[in-house]
XYZ file of C-alpha atoms in Angstrom:
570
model
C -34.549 7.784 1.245
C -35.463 4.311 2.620
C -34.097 3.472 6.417
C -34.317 0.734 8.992
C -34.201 2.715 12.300
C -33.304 -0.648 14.361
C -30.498 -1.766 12.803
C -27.545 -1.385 10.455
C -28.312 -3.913 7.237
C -25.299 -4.529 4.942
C -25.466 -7.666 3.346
C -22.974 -9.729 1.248
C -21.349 -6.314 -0.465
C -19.075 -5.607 2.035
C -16.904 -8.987 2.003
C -14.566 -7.252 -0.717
C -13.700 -4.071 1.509
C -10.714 -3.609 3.229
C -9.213 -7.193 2.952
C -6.051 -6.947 3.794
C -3.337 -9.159 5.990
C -2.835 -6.046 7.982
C -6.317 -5.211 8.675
C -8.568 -6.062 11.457
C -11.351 -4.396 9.382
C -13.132 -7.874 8.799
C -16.959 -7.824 7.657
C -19.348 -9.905 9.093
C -23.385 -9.583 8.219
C -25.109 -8.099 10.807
C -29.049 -8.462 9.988
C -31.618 -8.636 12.353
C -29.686 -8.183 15.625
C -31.000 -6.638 18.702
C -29.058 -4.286 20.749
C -28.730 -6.800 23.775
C -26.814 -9.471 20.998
C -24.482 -6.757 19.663
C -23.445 -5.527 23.175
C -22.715 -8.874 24.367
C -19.838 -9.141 21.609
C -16.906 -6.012 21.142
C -16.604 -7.765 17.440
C -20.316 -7.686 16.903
C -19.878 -3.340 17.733
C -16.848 -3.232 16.020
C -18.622 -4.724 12.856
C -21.189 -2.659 12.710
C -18.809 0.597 12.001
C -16.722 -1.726 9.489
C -20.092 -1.791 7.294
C -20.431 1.375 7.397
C -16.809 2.314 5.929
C -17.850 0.071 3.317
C -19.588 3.053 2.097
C -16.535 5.064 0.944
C -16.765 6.319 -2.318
C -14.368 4.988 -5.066
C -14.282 5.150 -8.847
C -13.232 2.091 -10.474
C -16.766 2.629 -13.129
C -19.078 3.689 -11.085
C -21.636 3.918 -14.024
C -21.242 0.214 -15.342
C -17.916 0.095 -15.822
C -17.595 3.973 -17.092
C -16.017 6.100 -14.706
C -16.595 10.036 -13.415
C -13.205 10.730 -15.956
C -15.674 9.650 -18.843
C -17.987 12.356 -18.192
C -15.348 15.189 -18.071
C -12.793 15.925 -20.806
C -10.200 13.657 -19.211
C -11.882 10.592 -21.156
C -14.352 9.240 -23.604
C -15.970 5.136 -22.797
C -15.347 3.136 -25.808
C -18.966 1.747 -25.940
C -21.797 4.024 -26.557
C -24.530 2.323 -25.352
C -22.533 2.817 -21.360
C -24.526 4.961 -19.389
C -21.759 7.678 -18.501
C -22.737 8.789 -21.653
C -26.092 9.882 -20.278
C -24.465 12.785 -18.388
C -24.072 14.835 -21.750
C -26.315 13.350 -24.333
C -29.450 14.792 -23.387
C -30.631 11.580 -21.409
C -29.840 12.373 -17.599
C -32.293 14.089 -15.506
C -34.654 13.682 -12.767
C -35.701 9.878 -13.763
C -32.462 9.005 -14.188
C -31.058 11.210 -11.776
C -27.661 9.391 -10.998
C -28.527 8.435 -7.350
C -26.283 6.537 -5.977
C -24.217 8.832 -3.641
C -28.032 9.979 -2.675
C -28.543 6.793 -1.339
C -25.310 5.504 -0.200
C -24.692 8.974 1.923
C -28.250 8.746 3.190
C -27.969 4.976 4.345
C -24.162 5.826 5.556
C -25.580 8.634 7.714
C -28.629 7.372 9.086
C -26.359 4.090 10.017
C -23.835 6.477 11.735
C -26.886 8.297 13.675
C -28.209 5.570 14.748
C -24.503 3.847 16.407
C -23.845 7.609 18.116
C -27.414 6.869 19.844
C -27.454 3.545 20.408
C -23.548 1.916 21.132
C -21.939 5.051 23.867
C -20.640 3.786 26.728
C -20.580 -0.160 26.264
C -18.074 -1.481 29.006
C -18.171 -5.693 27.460
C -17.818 -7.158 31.227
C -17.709 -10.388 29.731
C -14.558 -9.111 27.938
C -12.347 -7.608 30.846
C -10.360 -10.355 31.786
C -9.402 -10.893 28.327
C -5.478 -10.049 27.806
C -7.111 -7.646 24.846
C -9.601 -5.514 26.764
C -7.445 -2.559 27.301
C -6.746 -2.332 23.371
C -10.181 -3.676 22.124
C -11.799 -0.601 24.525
C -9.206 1.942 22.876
C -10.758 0.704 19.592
C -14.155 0.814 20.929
C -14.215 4.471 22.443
C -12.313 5.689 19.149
C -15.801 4.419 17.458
C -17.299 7.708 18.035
C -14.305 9.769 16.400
C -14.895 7.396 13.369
C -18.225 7.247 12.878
C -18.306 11.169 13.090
C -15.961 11.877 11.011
C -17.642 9.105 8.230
C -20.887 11.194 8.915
C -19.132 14.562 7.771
C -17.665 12.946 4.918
C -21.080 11.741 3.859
C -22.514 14.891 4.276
C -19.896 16.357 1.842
C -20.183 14.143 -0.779
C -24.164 15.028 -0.939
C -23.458 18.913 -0.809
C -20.649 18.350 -3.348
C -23.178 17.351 -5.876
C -26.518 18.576 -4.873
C -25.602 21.625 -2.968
C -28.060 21.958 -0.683
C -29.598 19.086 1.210
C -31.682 17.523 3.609
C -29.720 17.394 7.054
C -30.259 15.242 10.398
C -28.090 14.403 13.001
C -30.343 12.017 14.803
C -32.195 8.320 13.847
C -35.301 9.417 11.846
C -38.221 6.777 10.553
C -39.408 6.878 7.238
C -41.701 9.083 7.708
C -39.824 11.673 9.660
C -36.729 11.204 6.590
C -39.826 11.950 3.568
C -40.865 14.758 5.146
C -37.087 16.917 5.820
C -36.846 19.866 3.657
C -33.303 20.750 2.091
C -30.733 22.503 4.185
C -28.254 25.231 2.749
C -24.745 23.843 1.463
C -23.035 26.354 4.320
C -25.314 25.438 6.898
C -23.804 21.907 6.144
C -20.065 22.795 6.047
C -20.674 24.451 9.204
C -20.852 21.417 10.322
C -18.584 19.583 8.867
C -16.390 22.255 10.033
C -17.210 21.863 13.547
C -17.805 17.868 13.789
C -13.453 17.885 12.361
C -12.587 20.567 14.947
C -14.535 18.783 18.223
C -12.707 15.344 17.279
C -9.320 16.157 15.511
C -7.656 15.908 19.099
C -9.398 12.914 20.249
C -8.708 10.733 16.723
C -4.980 8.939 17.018
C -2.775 10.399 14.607
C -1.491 6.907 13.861
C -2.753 3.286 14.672
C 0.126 1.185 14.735
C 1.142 2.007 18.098
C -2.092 -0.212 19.059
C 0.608 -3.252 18.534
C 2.090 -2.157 21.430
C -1.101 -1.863 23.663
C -1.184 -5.944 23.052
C -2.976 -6.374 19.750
C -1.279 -9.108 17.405
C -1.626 -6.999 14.529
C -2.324 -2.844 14.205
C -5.241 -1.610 12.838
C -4.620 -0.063 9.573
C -7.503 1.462 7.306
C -9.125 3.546 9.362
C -10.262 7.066 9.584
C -6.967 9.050 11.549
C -5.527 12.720 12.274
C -4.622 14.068 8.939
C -8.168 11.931 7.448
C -10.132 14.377 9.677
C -8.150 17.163 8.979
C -8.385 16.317 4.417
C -11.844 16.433 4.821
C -11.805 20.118 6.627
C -9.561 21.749 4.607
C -11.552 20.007 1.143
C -14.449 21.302 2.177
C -13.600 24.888 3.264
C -11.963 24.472 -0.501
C -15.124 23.374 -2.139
C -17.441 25.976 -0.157
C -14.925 29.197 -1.259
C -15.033 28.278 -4.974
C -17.391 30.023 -7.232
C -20.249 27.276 -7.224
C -20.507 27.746 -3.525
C -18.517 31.045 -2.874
C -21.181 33.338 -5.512
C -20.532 36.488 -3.490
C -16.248 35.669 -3.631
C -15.781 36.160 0.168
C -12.328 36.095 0.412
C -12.849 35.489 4.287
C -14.094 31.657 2.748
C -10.166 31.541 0.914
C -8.379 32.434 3.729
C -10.302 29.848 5.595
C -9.546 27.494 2.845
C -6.047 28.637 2.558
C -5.142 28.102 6.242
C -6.924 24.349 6.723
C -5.070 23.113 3.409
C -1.647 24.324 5.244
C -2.555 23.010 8.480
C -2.632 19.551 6.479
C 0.531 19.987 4.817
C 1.833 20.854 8.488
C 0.308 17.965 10.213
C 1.880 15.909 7.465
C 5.232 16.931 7.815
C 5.060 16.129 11.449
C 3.845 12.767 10.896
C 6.171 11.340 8.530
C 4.209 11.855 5.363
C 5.565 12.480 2.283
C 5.944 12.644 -1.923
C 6.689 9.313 -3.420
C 7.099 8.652 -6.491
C 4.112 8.992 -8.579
C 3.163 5.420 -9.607
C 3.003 4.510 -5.860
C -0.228 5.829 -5.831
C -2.076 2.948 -7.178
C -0.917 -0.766 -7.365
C -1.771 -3.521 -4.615
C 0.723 -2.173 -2.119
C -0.591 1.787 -2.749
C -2.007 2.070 1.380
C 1.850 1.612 2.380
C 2.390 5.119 0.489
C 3.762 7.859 2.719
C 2.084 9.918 0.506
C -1.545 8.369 1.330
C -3.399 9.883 3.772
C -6.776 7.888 3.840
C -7.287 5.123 1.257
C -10.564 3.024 1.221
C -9.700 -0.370 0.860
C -11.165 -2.420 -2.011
C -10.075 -5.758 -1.987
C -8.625 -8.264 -4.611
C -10.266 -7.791 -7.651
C -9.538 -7.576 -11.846
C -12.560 -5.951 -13.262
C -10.599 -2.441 -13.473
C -8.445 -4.218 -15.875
C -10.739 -6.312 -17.472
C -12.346 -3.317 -18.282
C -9.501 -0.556 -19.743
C -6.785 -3.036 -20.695
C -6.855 -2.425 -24.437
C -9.036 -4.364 -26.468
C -7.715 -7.037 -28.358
C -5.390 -8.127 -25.197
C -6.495 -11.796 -24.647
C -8.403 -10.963 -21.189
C -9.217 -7.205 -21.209
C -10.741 -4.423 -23.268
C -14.437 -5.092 -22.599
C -15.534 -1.442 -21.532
C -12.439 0.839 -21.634
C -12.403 4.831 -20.416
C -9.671 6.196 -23.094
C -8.311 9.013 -21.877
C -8.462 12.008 -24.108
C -6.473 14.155 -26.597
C -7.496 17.023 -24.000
C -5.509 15.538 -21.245
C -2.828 14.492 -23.481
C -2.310 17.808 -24.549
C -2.587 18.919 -20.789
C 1.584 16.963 -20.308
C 3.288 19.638 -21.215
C 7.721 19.271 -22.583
C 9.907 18.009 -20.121
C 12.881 20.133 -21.439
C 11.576 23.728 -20.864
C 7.850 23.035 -19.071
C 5.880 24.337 -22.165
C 2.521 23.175 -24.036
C 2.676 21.609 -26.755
C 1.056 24.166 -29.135
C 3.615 27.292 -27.306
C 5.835 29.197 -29.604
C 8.995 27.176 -28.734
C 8.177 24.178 -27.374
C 10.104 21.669 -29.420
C 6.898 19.729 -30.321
C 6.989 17.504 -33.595
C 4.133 16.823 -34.981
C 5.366 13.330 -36.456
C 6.683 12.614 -33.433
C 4.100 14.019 -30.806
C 4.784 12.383 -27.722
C 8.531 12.830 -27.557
C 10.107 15.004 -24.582
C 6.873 14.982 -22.639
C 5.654 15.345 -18.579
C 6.880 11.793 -17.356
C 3.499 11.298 -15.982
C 2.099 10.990 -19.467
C 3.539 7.522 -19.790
C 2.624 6.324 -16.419
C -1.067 7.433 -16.855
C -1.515 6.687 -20.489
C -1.104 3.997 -22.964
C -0.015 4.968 -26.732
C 0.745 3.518 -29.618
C 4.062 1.880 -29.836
C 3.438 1.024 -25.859
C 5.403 -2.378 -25.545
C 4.595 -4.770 -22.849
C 1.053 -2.879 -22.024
C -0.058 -4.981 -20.162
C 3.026 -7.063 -19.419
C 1.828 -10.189 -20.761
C 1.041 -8.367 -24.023
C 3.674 -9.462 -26.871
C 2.637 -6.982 -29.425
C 3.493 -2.962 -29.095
C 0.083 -1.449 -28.678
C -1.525 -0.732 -31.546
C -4.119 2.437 -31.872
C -3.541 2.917 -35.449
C -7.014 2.062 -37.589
C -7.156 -1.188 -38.099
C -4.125 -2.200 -35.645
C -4.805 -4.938 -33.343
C -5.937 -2.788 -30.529
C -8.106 -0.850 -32.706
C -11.031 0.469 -34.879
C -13.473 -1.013 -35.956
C -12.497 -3.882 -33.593
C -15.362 -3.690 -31.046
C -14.687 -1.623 -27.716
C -11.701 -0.556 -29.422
C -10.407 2.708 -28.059
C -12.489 5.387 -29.696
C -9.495 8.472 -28.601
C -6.406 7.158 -29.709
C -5.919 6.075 -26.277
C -6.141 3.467 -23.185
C -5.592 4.075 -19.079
C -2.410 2.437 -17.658
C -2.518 5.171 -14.344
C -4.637 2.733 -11.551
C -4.331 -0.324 -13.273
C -2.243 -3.774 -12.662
C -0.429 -4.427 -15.494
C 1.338 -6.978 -14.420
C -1.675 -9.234 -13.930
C -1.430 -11.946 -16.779
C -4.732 -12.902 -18.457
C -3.548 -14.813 -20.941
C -4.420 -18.589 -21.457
C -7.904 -18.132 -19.640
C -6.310 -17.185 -16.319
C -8.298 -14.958 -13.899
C -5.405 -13.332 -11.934
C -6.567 -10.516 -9.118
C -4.720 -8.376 -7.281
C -5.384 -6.072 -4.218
C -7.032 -2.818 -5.505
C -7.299 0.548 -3.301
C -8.710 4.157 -3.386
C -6.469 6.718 -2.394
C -9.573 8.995 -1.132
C -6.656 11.595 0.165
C -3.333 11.965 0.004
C -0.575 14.793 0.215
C -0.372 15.759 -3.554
C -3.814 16.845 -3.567
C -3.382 19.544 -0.575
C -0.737 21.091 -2.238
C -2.679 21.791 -5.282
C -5.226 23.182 -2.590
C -3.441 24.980 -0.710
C -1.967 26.776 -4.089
C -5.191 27.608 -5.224
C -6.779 28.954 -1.790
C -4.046 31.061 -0.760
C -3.435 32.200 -4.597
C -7.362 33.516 -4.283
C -6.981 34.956 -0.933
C -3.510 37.008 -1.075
C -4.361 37.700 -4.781
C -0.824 36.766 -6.661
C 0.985 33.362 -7.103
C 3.809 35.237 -5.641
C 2.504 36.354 -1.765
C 2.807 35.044 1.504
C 1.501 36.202 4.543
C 1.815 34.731 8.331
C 1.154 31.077 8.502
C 0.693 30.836 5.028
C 3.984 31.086 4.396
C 4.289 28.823 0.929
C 3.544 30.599 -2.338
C 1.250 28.918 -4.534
C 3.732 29.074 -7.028
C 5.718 27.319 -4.609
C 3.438 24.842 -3.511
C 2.866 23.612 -7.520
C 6.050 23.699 -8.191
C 6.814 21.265 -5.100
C 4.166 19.240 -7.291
C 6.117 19.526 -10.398
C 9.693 18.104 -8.614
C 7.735 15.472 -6.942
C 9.987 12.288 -7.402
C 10.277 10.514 -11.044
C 8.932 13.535 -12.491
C 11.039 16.088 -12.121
C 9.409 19.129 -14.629
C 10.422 22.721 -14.734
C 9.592 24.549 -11.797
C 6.973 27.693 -12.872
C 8.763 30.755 -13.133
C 7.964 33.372 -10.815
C 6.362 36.505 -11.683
C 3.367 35.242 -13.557
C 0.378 37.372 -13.950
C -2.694 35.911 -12.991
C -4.165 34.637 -15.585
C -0.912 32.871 -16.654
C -0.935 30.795 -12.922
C -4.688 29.725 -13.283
C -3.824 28.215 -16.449
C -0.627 26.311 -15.197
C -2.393 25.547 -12.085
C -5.290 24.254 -13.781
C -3.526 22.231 -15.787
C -1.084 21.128 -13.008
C -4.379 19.917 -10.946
C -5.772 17.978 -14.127
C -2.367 16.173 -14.611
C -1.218 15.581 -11.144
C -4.630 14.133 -10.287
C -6.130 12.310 -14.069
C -8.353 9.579 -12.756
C -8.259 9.899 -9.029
C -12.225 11.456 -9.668
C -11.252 14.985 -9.468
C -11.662 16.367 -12.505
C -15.666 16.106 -13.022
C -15.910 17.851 -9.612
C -13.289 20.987 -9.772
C -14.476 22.066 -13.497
C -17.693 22.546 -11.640
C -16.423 24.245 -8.656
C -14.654 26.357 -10.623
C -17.673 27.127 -13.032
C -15.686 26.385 -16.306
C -17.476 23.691 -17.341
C -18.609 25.443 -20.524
C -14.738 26.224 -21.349
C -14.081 22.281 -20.868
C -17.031 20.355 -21.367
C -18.690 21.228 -24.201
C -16.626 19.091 -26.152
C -13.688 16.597 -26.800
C -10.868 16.037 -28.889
C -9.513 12.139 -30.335
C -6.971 11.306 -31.707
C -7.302 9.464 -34.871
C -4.181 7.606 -36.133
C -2.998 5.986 -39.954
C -0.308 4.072 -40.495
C 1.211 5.576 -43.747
C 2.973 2.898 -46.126
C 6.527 3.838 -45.343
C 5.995 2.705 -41.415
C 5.503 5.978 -40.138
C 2.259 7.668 -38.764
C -0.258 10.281 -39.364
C -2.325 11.947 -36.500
C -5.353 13.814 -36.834
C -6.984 15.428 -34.362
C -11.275 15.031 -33.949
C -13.529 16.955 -31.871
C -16.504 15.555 -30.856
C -19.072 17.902 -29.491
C -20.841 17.446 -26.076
C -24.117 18.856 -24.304
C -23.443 21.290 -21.562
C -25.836 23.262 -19.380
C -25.517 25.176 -16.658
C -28.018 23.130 -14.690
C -25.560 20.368 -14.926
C -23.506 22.270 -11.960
C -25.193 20.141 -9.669
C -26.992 16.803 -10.010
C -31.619 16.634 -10.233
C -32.679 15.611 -7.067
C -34.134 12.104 -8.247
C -37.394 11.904 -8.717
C -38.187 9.102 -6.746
C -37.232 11.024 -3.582
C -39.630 13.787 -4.289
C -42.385 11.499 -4.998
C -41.957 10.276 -1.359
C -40.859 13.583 0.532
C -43.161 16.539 -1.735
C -40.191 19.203 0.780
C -38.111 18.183 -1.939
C -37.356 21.628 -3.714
C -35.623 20.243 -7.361
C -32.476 22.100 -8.170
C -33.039 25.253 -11.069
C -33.192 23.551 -14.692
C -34.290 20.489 -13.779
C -37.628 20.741 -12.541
């Protein structure tokens, strides 16, 4: 970990965050400053916490263009030389440890330190006869409800992934960073815990009223009630699952149980909501009543230049197919089975007929017309079809992403269209699916209620499963155990496919070697009479149990020899 303790350094990066019309999170370059500049200026303060949102976490390809889904059995990248590969081909490890939330949560939280010592209890005299000071000093004060909730969520990103993990709370030099042992994962939740609890009261539930203090436009973007509350009840998830939970105290479920319901409380009393599924993505996605934090990106195309099929003037350079695995995960719409259950209605000539509606707003097949909508061919997946093998980059499953992508950005002719791109980093769906899962583990049946937690988690999924535009059977009640972790399992790795859930609950969950020891493609003919025939591949993947959570990078233990290296990869 490498840290300037006088300053917060940011750079060019952070011109693409949060641009938005409605958004007075603008980023200017603050290098080299002293503290008696930046007081002199609220927008000088104010910048220095924008730069350090800038540090959200989002998943458009994290890993040159290959994304988290790539390196769990949602998807397969199209080009094996991509290093998301390196997760389960024998090549990740210690010198290639994967570091980047290491360093962007250590930079994030030593910047967020070092504001919580440094910027308390700036008054800007030269800014109180301004007809803005009242508003600009709301925004100011509600600095230190931001920045500590940021901190937290940095802190559970590295726990998420490294379990435990060095810890400070205060601005450290170099030498005082290379020399901090690791701290236990609950030590760390404990305070996450606590840091939501002491602010969750002082954080506005909603900025917009700020128009009203005398601001031209509301602030929109940043961290609120129900953000502060997400990351609580996410982490009290996280730290009762099996990876974290080894000794299954149920007290850590209930805990879980009760923070997920207190969000899907706070959100009823706020407004929020289900929408229809495809409002979760697409330029106008932070308008969602559904979202309850989103990380602003900015105006961009490389998502699609990236997974549009290849073969579509424009796009296809580096596409993440989803899998046959998550295919098969969309169960029939008429009667809510899989596709391989006695009954079902599935035709094997006809295999995508009658399915989960979210399988064609997530998932590009063959036949697709207008995918993307400048595209005048149906897709083609089939070998040798025009969006196919052995065209390079071609989709190697069967398959290409539509869920997260602008399809209606036209890259034909040489045109270089962008459009406003965001990262729903919570939103309402998700803490259903928590809350179903916490308070199935804590009461013991899908079925029970108790107190407070007074939705089933048969309920709760099945509110999933009605959600607008989607509209699937409603799980029957009754089910034995086994029987709900399936359909909730699969619910979670539906509802959520490519909002970078998947690579982290497998592993919370400690099924990885049920899931990711291997995928399945789909490979595709065209037969002479028009029709098609589909075989299914599996391709086999390295898994080992090591893999639960990520080497601590070399590097960093060169520098800091407190370092202890996680067990297997030492």
């Amino acid at each position: 970990m490498k840290f300037k303790s006088n300053i917060l350094v940011t750079g060019m990066a952070c011109a693409l965050i949060f641009s938005s019309c409605n958004d007075q999170m603008e980023y200017k370059e603050h290098t080299n400053y002293d503290k008696d500049y930046m007081e002199l200026n609220f927008s000088n303060v104010s910048g220095l916490v924008t730069d350090i949102y800038s540090k959200l976490e989002y998943d458009h390809g994290s890993f040159g263009g290959g994304m988290l889904a790539s390196a769990s059995d949602e998807a397969e990248h199209a080009l094996s030389s991509n290093q998301i590969h390196d997760f389960y081909n024998g090549v990740w490890g210690p010198a290639n440890a994967k570091q980047t939330i290491w360093e962007t949560s250590y930079s994030g939280i030593q910047a967020c330190n070092f504001f919580l010592e440094e910027y308390p209890g700036l008054t800007f005299p030269e800014l109180q006869f301004n007809d803005d000071y009242q508003p600009q000093m709301f925004r100011y004060l509600n600095y230190e409800n931001e920045v500590r909730f940021l901190r937290a969520y940095f802190y559970f990103n590295l726990i998420r992934q490294y379990g435990d993990a060095p810890f400070f709370t205060t601005t450290l030099s170099v030498d005082e960073v290379n020399s901090l042992p690791r701290v236990s994962y609950s030590r760390i939740v404990d305070f996450i815990v606590q840091e939501c609890d002491a602010i969750v009261n002082k954080i506005p539930a909603d900025y917009t009223n700020l128009g009203s203090m005398g601001l031209d436009v509301p602030d929109t973007g940043r961290a609120n009630r129900l953000a502060v509350l997400a990351l609580k009840a996410r982490a009290l998830l996280y730290a009762a699952s099996p990876l974290f939970n080894t000794g299954n105290n149920n007290d850590l479920w209930k805990k879980a149980a009760e923070a997920n319901k207190a969000v899907l409380d706070s959100c009823a009393k706020y407004g929020y909501q289900l929408t229809a599924y495809t409002s979760i993505w697409g330029t106008d996605n932070w308008t969602s009543k559904e979202a309850i934090f989103v990380r602003r990106i900015g105006a961009l195309n490389n998502l699609e230049t990236r997974n549009l099929p290849a073969g579509v003037e424009g796009g296809g350079t580096s596409p993440n197919c989803p899998t046959q695995n998550l295919v098969d995960a969309y169960q029939m719409k008429q009667n809510g089975k899989f596709w391989n259950e006695a009954g079902s209605g599935y035709d094997e000539s006809n295999p995508y007929a009658d399915r989960d509606p979210r399988f064609a707003m997530t998932v590009a097949k063959n036949g697709d017309t207008k995918w993307p909508i400048y595209n005048t061919l149906p897709v083609q997946t089939y070998f040798g079809g025009a969006n196919a093998e052995p065209l390079s980059g071609a989709t190697t499953t069967g398959y290409y992403l539509k869920k997260l992508l602008d399809g209606n950005l036209d890259f034909s002719g040489n045109k270089t269209p962008t459009s406003r791109h965001s990262w729903i980093t919570y939103r309402l769906g998700e803490f259903y699916l928590n809350y179903a899962e916490a308070v199935f583990r804590y009461l013991g049946s899908a079925d029970a209620k108790s107190g407070n937690l007074d939705l089933s988690a048969t309920e709760a999924v099945n509110v999933i499963r009605t959600r607008a535009g989607v509209n699937m059977p409603e799980l029957s009640v009754g089910l034995s155990n086994d029987e709900f972790w399936k359909q909730y399992t699969n619910e979670r790795m539906v509802e959520l496919a490519f909002e970078g859930h998947r690579f982290w609950d497998v592993r919370r969950w400690k099924e990885a070697g049920k899931y990711f020891n291997s995928v399945t493609r789909m490979k595709i003919t065209k037969n002479s009479d028009e029709t098609y025939t589909y075989t299914r591949q599996t391709v086999n993947r390295q898994w080992e149990d090591k893999m639960y959570f990520f080497p601590i990078p070399q590097s960093e233990r060169m520098k800091n020899p407190n370092l202890v290296q996680n067990p297997g990869w030492e």
